[in-house]
Amino acid sequence: MKIAILGTKGIPCRYGGMEMCAQEVSARLVARGHEVTVFCDRSLYPDRPQEHLGVRLRHMPSIPTKHLHILSATVLALPHVVREKPDAVLLFNVAHAPLILLLNAFGIPVVTNVGGMDWLRAKWGPTSKAYYRWSARSCAKWSQVLVCDSKVLADYYRSTYFADSSYIPYGAVPESSRNAALLANHFHLTPQSYGLIVTRLEPENNVLLACEAWASAPSPLQLAVVGWASYRSRYVTQLHRYANGRIHFLGPIYDPGVLQELRCNSRIYIHGCEVGGTNPALIQAMASGCEVAALDNPFNREVLGEDGLYYQKTSRSLLGVIQEAIRDGQSSVRRRAVARDRALRLYCWEAVADAYELEFRRVQLTRPFGSATRKAT
């Protein structure tokens, strides 16, 4: 099959969960004999490689604003997609809903990964939030296959838009430390001497809350924050006020080996995401054997299970969880093992690729035009 992947910033992965999914799934599909093209945002790839892991790459220009960055690159990819006529398109992010009808008009079926509940993100104003709500409803109506990465999110689409969906989560790979010395060389950190956050620096990921809690903790442990924001914001400025000898903002890190060492040698991993479904960074932290403290919400409980550490959305609650994890080493070892086993049992990239491959084959039987999204019964 010929498959095109649209709606992400591109691969190699340099941003978030959707990009990681595009990379992991596309590489596995190519290994199975499929021809896969991923469309990328040109501004993020000055070297503009022609392929990655056997996946063909096409680099599109974009309008570098918060609202139009990804959307503009995806719109400009459409003429190339129509000309190349793939057997199916994997479209990420509900913001691209109008493009489904255009692709359908040319007989190209669409599998849509809706992402999270973007209309709840603090960075969007009322108009953007209204657009995201309309887009979610439209994706449910127009997509040949609707994909939700969490069961909680699938339930939302079923109850709100009466649209059934395919549940396909993200995956993770088992990790262990192989070169802990690079922590000292790169960041002046030592194993088990720091907490870790890996996320985009946006309000709904609650990094500021974590910094507030960490700053008030009596423990000498340091906090390493890996991530960035794709636009300037007052929130990032507030965060960097906490940069000191105990809290370090390491910026974006793309080297898998460095991230592996940071995860595997951390004392506690803090996950504060509150908008969206299954979070790939959370799953990978579990698969790396991290002690995870997660914000208490249905999405995180679905992934981490009942044996995880959870905190409410206050710095005092998080501080209590941090102190509990540090104080009770025996329970921490048990929780690490349980989380790692859960991640490897439930979140496997090969199984994720299997599920997408099945959906791509299935949409060949439901060629557009017209909605063929399955409705809940």
Coordinates of C-alpha atoms in Angstrom, one line a residue:
M1 CA 0.0 0.0 0.0
K2 CA 0.9 3.6 -0.5
I3 CA 0.3 5.6 2.7
A4 CA 0.7 9.3 3.4
I5 CA 1.0 10.8 6.9
L6 CA -0.1 14.4 7.4
G7 CA -0.8 16.7 10.3
T8 CA 2.4 16.4 12.3
K9 CA 5.5 18.5 12.4
G10 CA 7.4 15.6 10.8
I11 CA 10.1 13.0 11.5
P12 CA 12.7 12.5 12.9
C13 CA 10.6 13.2 16.0
R14 CA 11.4 16.6 17.4
Y15 CA 8.2 17.6 19.1
G16 CA 5.6 15.4 20.7
G17 CA 3.5 12.3 20.8
M18 CA 2.0 12.5 17.3
E19 CA 5.4 12.9 15.8
M20 CA 6.7 9.9 17.8
C21 CA 3.7 7.9 16.6
A22 CA 4.3 8.9 12.9
Q23 CA 7.9 7.9 13.2
E24 CA 7.4 4.5 14.9
V25 CA 4.4 3.4 12.8
S26 CA 5.8 4.6 9.5
A27 CA 9.1 2.8 10.0
R28 CA 7.4 -0.5 10.9
L29 CA 5.1 -0.2 7.9
V30 CA 8.0 0.3 5.6
A31 CA 9.7 -2.7 7.1
R32 CA 6.6 -4.7 6.1
G33 CA 6.8 -3.6 2.5
H34 CA 4.5 -0.6 2.4
E35 CA 5.5 2.7 0.8
V36 CA 5.1 5.5 3.3
T37 CA 5.6 9.3 2.9
V38 CA 5.6 11.6 5.9
F39 CA 5.0 15.3 5.2
C40 CA 7.2 17.6 7.4
D41 CA 7.4 21.2 8.4
R42 CA 10.4 22.6 6.5
S43 CA 11.3 25.1 9.2
L44 CA 12.1 22.4 11.7
Y45 CA 14.4 20.5 9.4
P46 CA 17.1 22.8 7.8
D47 CA 19.0 19.7 6.6
R48 CA 15.8 18.3 5.0
P49 CA 16.7 14.6 4.7
Q50 CA 15.1 12.7 1.9
E51 CA 14.2 9.7 4.1
H52 CA 14.4 8.5 7.7
L53 CA 14.3 4.8 8.6
G54 CA 13.3 4.0 5.1
V55 CA 10.4 6.4 5.2
R56 CA 10.2 9.0 2.4
L57 CA 10.1 12.6 3.6
R58 CA 8.5 15.6 1.9
H59 CA 9.2 19.1 3.5
M60 CA 6.6 21.7 3.2
P61 CA 6.8 25.5 3.9
S62 CA 4.6 26.9 6.7
I63 CA 3.4 30.1 8.2
P64 CA 5.3 30.4 11.5
T65 CA 2.6 31.5 13.9
K66 CA 1.0 29.7 16.8
H67 CA -2.3 29.2 15.0
L68 CA -1.2 28.4 11.5
H69 CA 2.2 26.6 11.8
I70 CA 1.1 22.9 11.4
L71 CA -2.2 23.7 9.6
S72 CA -0.4 25.7 6.8
A73 CA 2.2 23.0 6.2
T74 CA -0.5 20.4 6.0
V75 CA -2.6 22.5 3.6
L76 CA 0.4 23.0 1.3
A77 CA 1.0 19.3 1.3
L78 CA -2.4 18.5 -0.2
P79 CA -1.5 19.1 -3.9
H80 CA 1.3 16.6 -3.5
V81 CA -0.9 14.0 -1.8
V82 CA -3.6 14.3 -4.5
R83 CA -1.0 14.0 -7.3
E84 CA 0.6 10.9 -5.7
K85 CA -2.8 9.3 -4.9
P86 CA -2.0 7.2 -1.9
D87 CA -4.2 4.3 -0.9
A88 CA -4.9 5.9 2.4
V89 CA -4.0 9.0 4.5
L90 CA -3.2 9.0 8.2
L91 CA -4.2 12.4 9.4
F92 CA -3.3 13.6 12.8
N93 CA -5.1 16.4 14.8
V94 CA -8.7 17.3 14.6
A95 CA -7.7 20.9 13.5
H96 CA -7.3 19.4 10.0
A97 CA -11.0 18.3 9.7
P98 CA -11.8 20.4 6.6
L99 CA -9.0 18.6 4.7
I100 CA -10.9 15.3 5.1
L101 CA -13.6 16.4 2.6
L102 CA -11.0 17.6 0.1
L103 CA -9.1 14.3 0.3
N104 CA -12.4 12.4 0.0
A105 CA -13.3 14.4 -3.1
F106 CA -10.3 12.8 -4.8
G107 CA -11.2 9.3 -3.7
I108 CA -8.6 9.2 -0.9
P109 CA -9.8 7.6 2.3
V110 CA -8.7 9.1 5.6
V111 CA -7.8 7.5 9.0
T112 CA -7.9 10.3 11.5
N113 CA -6.0 10.3 14.8
V114 CA -7.9 12.9 16.8
G115 CA -5.2 13.6 19.3
G116 CA -6.3 15.1 22.6
M117 CA -9.0 17.6 23.7
D118 CA -7.3 20.6 22.2
W119 CA -10.2 22.9 22.9
L120 CA -9.3 22.7 26.6
R121 CA -5.8 24.0 26.1
A122 CA -5.1 27.2 27.9
K123 CA -3.0 28.7 25.0
W124 CA -6.1 28.9 22.8
G125 CA -8.5 31.8 22.9
P126 CA -12.3 31.5 22.5
T127 CA -12.3 31.5 18.7
S128 CA -9.7 28.8 18.5
K129 CA -11.4 26.7 21.1
A130 CA -14.7 26.9 19.2
Y131 CA -12.9 25.9 16.0
Y132 CA -11.4 22.8 17.7
R133 CA -14.8 21.8 19.0
W134 CA -16.3 22.1 15.6
S135 CA -13.4 20.2 14.1
A136 CA -13.8 17.3 16.6
R137 CA -17.5 17.0 15.6
S138 CA -16.6 17.1 11.9
C139 CA -13.8 14.5 12.2
A140 CA -16.3 12.2 13.9
K141 CA -18.7 12.7 11.0
W142 CA -16.3 12.7 7.9
S143 CA -13.4 10.3 8.7
Q144 CA -13.5 6.8 7.2
V145 CA -11.9 5.6 10.4
L146 CA -11.7 7.6 13.7
V147 CA -8.8 6.7 15.9
C148 CA -8.6 7.5 19.6
D149 CA -5.4 6.8 21.6
S150 CA -7.2 6.2 24.9
K151 CA -10.4 4.5 26.0
V152 CA -11.5 7.6 27.9
L153 CA -11.2 9.7 24.8
A154 CA -13.1 7.0 22.8
D155 CA -15.9 7.1 25.3
Y156 CA -16.1 10.9 25.0
Y157 CA -16.5 10.7 21.2
R158 CA -19.1 8.0 21.5
S159 CA -21.2 9.8 24.1
T160 CA -20.8 13.3 22.6
Y161 CA -20.8 12.7 18.9
F162 CA -22.3 9.2 18.7
A163 CA -19.2 8.1 16.7
D164 CA -17.5 4.8 17.3
S165 CA -13.7 4.7 17.0
S166 CA -10.8 2.4 16.8
Y167 CA -8.8 2.4 20.0
I168 CA -5.1 2.5 19.1
P169 CA -2.8 3.7 21.8
Y170 CA 0.9 4.7 21.6
G171 CA 3.8 2.4 22.3
A172 CA 7.0 2.2 24.2
V173 CA 10.2 0.2 24.3
P174 CA 12.0 -1.2 27.3
E175 CA 15.0 0.8 28.4
S176 CA 17.8 0.5 30.9
S177 CA 20.9 2.6 31.7
R178 CA 23.9 2.0 29.5
N179 CA 26.1 5.0 30.0
A180 CA 25.2 6.9 33.2
A181 CA 28.4 8.9 33.0
L182 CA 27.0 11.1 30.3
L183 CA 24.7 12.7 32.9
A184 CA 27.6 14.2 34.6
N185 CA 29.3 15.1 31.3
H186 CA 26.2 16.8 29.8
F187 CA 24.2 18.1 32.8
H188 CA 26.3 17.7 36.0
L189 CA 23.8 15.2 37.3
T190 CA 24.3 11.9 39.0
P191 CA 22.0 8.8 39.1
Q192 CA 19.1 9.0 41.5
S193 CA 19.9 12.6 42.4
Y194 CA 17.2 14.4 40.4
G195 CA 13.5 14.4 39.4
L196 CA 12.6 14.6 35.8
I197 CA 9.9 16.2 33.6
V198 CA 9.8 15.6 29.8
T199 CA 7.0 17.7 28.2
R200 CA 6.1 20.7 26.2
L201 CA 6.2 23.9 28.3
E202 CA 2.6 24.7 28.1
P203 CA 0.1 25.6 30.9
E204 CA -2.0 22.4 30.7
N205 CA 1.2 20.3 31.4
N206 CA 1.5 22.0 34.8
V207 CA 5.3 22.4 34.8
L208 CA 4.9 25.6 36.8
L209 CA 3.1 23.7 39.5
A210 CA 5.9 21.1 39.6
C211 CA 8.5 23.9 39.9
E212 CA 6.6 25.5 42.8
A213 CA 6.4 22.2 44.6
W214 CA 10.1 21.4 44.0
A215 CA 11.2 24.8 45.2
S216 CA 9.5 24.2 48.5
A217 CA 10.7 20.7 49.0
P218 CA 13.4 20.3 51.7
S219 CA 15.1 17.5 49.7
P220 CA 18.4 18.2 48.1
L221 CA 17.3 16.5 44.9
Q222 CA 17.5 18.5 41.7
L223 CA 14.8 18.8 39.0
A224 CA 15.6 18.4 35.3
V225 CA 13.0 19.8 32.9
V226 CA 13.3 18.7 29.3
G227 CA 11.1 20.4 26.7
W228 CA 10.3 23.6 24.9
A229 CA 7.4 25.7 23.6
S230 CA 7.1 26.4 19.9
Y231 CA 6.1 30.0 20.5
R232 CA 7.0 32.8 23.0
S233 CA 4.7 33.0 26.0
R234 CA 4.4 34.6 29.4
Y235 CA 4.2 31.1 30.9
V236 CA 7.7 30.1 29.8
T237 CA 9.0 33.4 31.2
Q238 CA 7.4 32.5 34.5
L239 CA 8.9 29.0 34.4
H240 CA 12.4 30.3 33.9
R241 CA 12.2 32.4 37.0
Y242 CA 12.6 29.1 38.9
A243 CA 15.9 28.3 37.1
N244 CA 18.5 28.0 39.9
G245 CA 21.0 25.5 41.4
R246 CA 18.2 22.9 42.0
I247 CA 15.9 23.4 39.0
H248 CA 17.4 23.1 35.5
F249 CA 15.8 23.7 32.2
L250 CA 17.6 21.6 29.7
G251 CA 15.7 22.6 26.6
P252 CA 14.6 20.2 23.9
I253 CA 16.7 17.0 23.7
Y254 CA 16.4 14.8 20.6
D255 CA 19.1 12.3 21.2
P256 CA 17.4 9.1 22.2
G257 CA 20.5 7.8 24.1
V258 CA 20.6 11.0 26.3
L259 CA 16.8 10.8 27.0
Q260 CA 17.2 7.1 27.9
E261 CA 19.9 7.9 30.5
L262 CA 17.9 10.8 31.9
R263 CA 14.8 8.6 32.3
C264 CA 16.5 5.4 33.6
N265 CA 18.6 7.3 36.3
S266 CA 15.9 9.6 37.6
R267 CA 14.6 9.3 41.2
I268 CA 11.1 10.4 40.3
Y269 CA 9.3 11.3 37.0
I270 CA 6.6 14.0 37.2
H271 CA 3.8 13.8 34.7
G272 CA 1.4 16.8 34.8
C273 CA -0.5 16.6 31.5
E274 CA -4.2 17.1 31.9
V275 CA -5.5 17.5 28.4
G276 CA -5.6 14.6 26.0
G277 CA -5.4 10.9 25.9
T278 CA -2.6 8.4 26.2
N279 CA 0.7 10.3 26.6
P280 CA 3.7 8.7 24.9
A281 CA 6.2 10.4 27.3
L282 CA 4.3 8.8 30.3
I283 CA 4.3 5.3 28.7
Q284 CA 8.0 5.6 27.9
A285 CA 8.8 6.7 31.5
M286 CA 7.0 3.6 32.7
A287 CA 8.9 1.3 30.3
S288 CA 12.2 2.9 31.5
G289 CA 11.5 1.9 35.1
C290 CA 10.7 5.4 36.4
E291 CA 8.9 6.1 39.6
V292 CA 6.0 8.1 38.2
A293 CA 4.0 10.8 40.0
A294 CA 1.1 11.7 37.8
L295 CA -1.6 14.3 37.9
D296 CA -4.8 12.5 39.0
N297 CA -7.2 12.4 36.0
P298 CA -8.9 9.6 34.0
F299 CA -6.4 9.7 31.2
N300 CA -3.4 9.2 33.4
R301 CA -5.1 6.5 35.5
E302 CA -6.0 4.6 32.4
V303 CA -2.3 4.4 31.5
L304 CA -0.6 4.2 34.9
G305 CA -3.1 2.0 36.6
E306 CA -4.1 1.9 40.3
D307 CA -0.6 1.2 41.6
G308 CA 0.8 4.6 40.5
L309 CA 1.4 7.7 42.6
Y310 CA -1.2 10.5 42.0
Y311 CA -1.4 14.1 43.0
Q312 CA -4.1 16.7 42.9
K313 CA -3.6 20.0 41.0
T314 CA -1.9 21.8 43.9
S315 CA 1.8 22.2 44.7
R316 CA 1.1 21.0 48.2
S317 CA -0.3 17.7 47.0
L318 CA 2.6 17.2 44.6
L319 CA 5.1 18.0 47.4
G320 CA 3.5 15.3 49.6
V321 CA 3.8 12.7 46.8
I322 CA 7.4 13.6 46.1
Q323 CA 8.3 13.3 49.8
E324 CA 6.4 9.9 50.0
A325 CA 8.3 8.5 47.0
I326 CA 11.7 9.6 48.4
R327 CA 10.9 8.4 51.9
D328 CA 9.6 4.9 51.0
G329 CA 12.3 3.3 48.9
Q330 CA 10.9 -0.2 49.1
S331 CA 7.4 0.8 47.8
S332 CA 9.1 2.8 45.1
V333 CA 11.0 -0.2 43.8
R334 CA 7.7 -2.2 43.7
R335 CA 5.8 0.6 41.8
R336 CA 8.7 0.9 39.3
A337 CA 8.5 -2.8 38.5
V338 CA 4.7 -2.8 38.2
A339 CA 4.7 0.3 35.9
R340 CA 7.4 -1.2 33.7
D341 CA 5.5 -4.5 33.3
R342 CA 2.3 -2.7 32.6
A343 CA 3.8 -0.5 29.9
L344 CA 5.4 -3.5 28.1
R345 CA 2.2 -5.6 28.3
L346 CA -0.2 -2.9 27.1
Y347 CA 1.8 -0.5 25.0
C348 CA 3.8 -2.1 22.2
W349 CA 4.7 -0.3 19.0
E350 CA 4.5 -3.5 16.9
A351 CA 0.9 -4.0 18.1
V352 CA 0.2 -0.3 17.3
A353 CA 1.6 -0.7 13.8
D354 CA -0.6 -3.9 13.4
A355 CA -3.7 -1.9 14.3
Y356 CA -3.0 0.9 11.9
E357 CA -2.1 -1.5 9.1
L358 CA -5.5 -3.3 9.6
E359 CA -7.3 0.0 9.4
F360 CA -5.5 1.0 6.2
R361 CA -6.6 -2.3 4.6
R362 CA -10.1 -1.9 5.9
V363 CA -10.6 1.6 4.4
Q364 CA -9.9 0.2 1.0
L365 CA -13.4 -1.4 1.2
T366 CA -15.0 1.9 2.1
R367 CA -13.7 4.3 -0.6
P368 CA -15.2 7.9 -0.3
F369 CA -16.9 10.1 -1.2
G370 CA -19.2 10.3 1.8
S371 CA -18.9 9.5 5.5
A372 CA -18.1 5.9 6.4
T373 CA -17.2 6.5 10.1
R374 CA -18.8 3.8 12.2
K375 CA -21.6 4.9 14.4
A376 CA -22.1 3.6 17.9
T377 CA -24.9 1.2 18.4

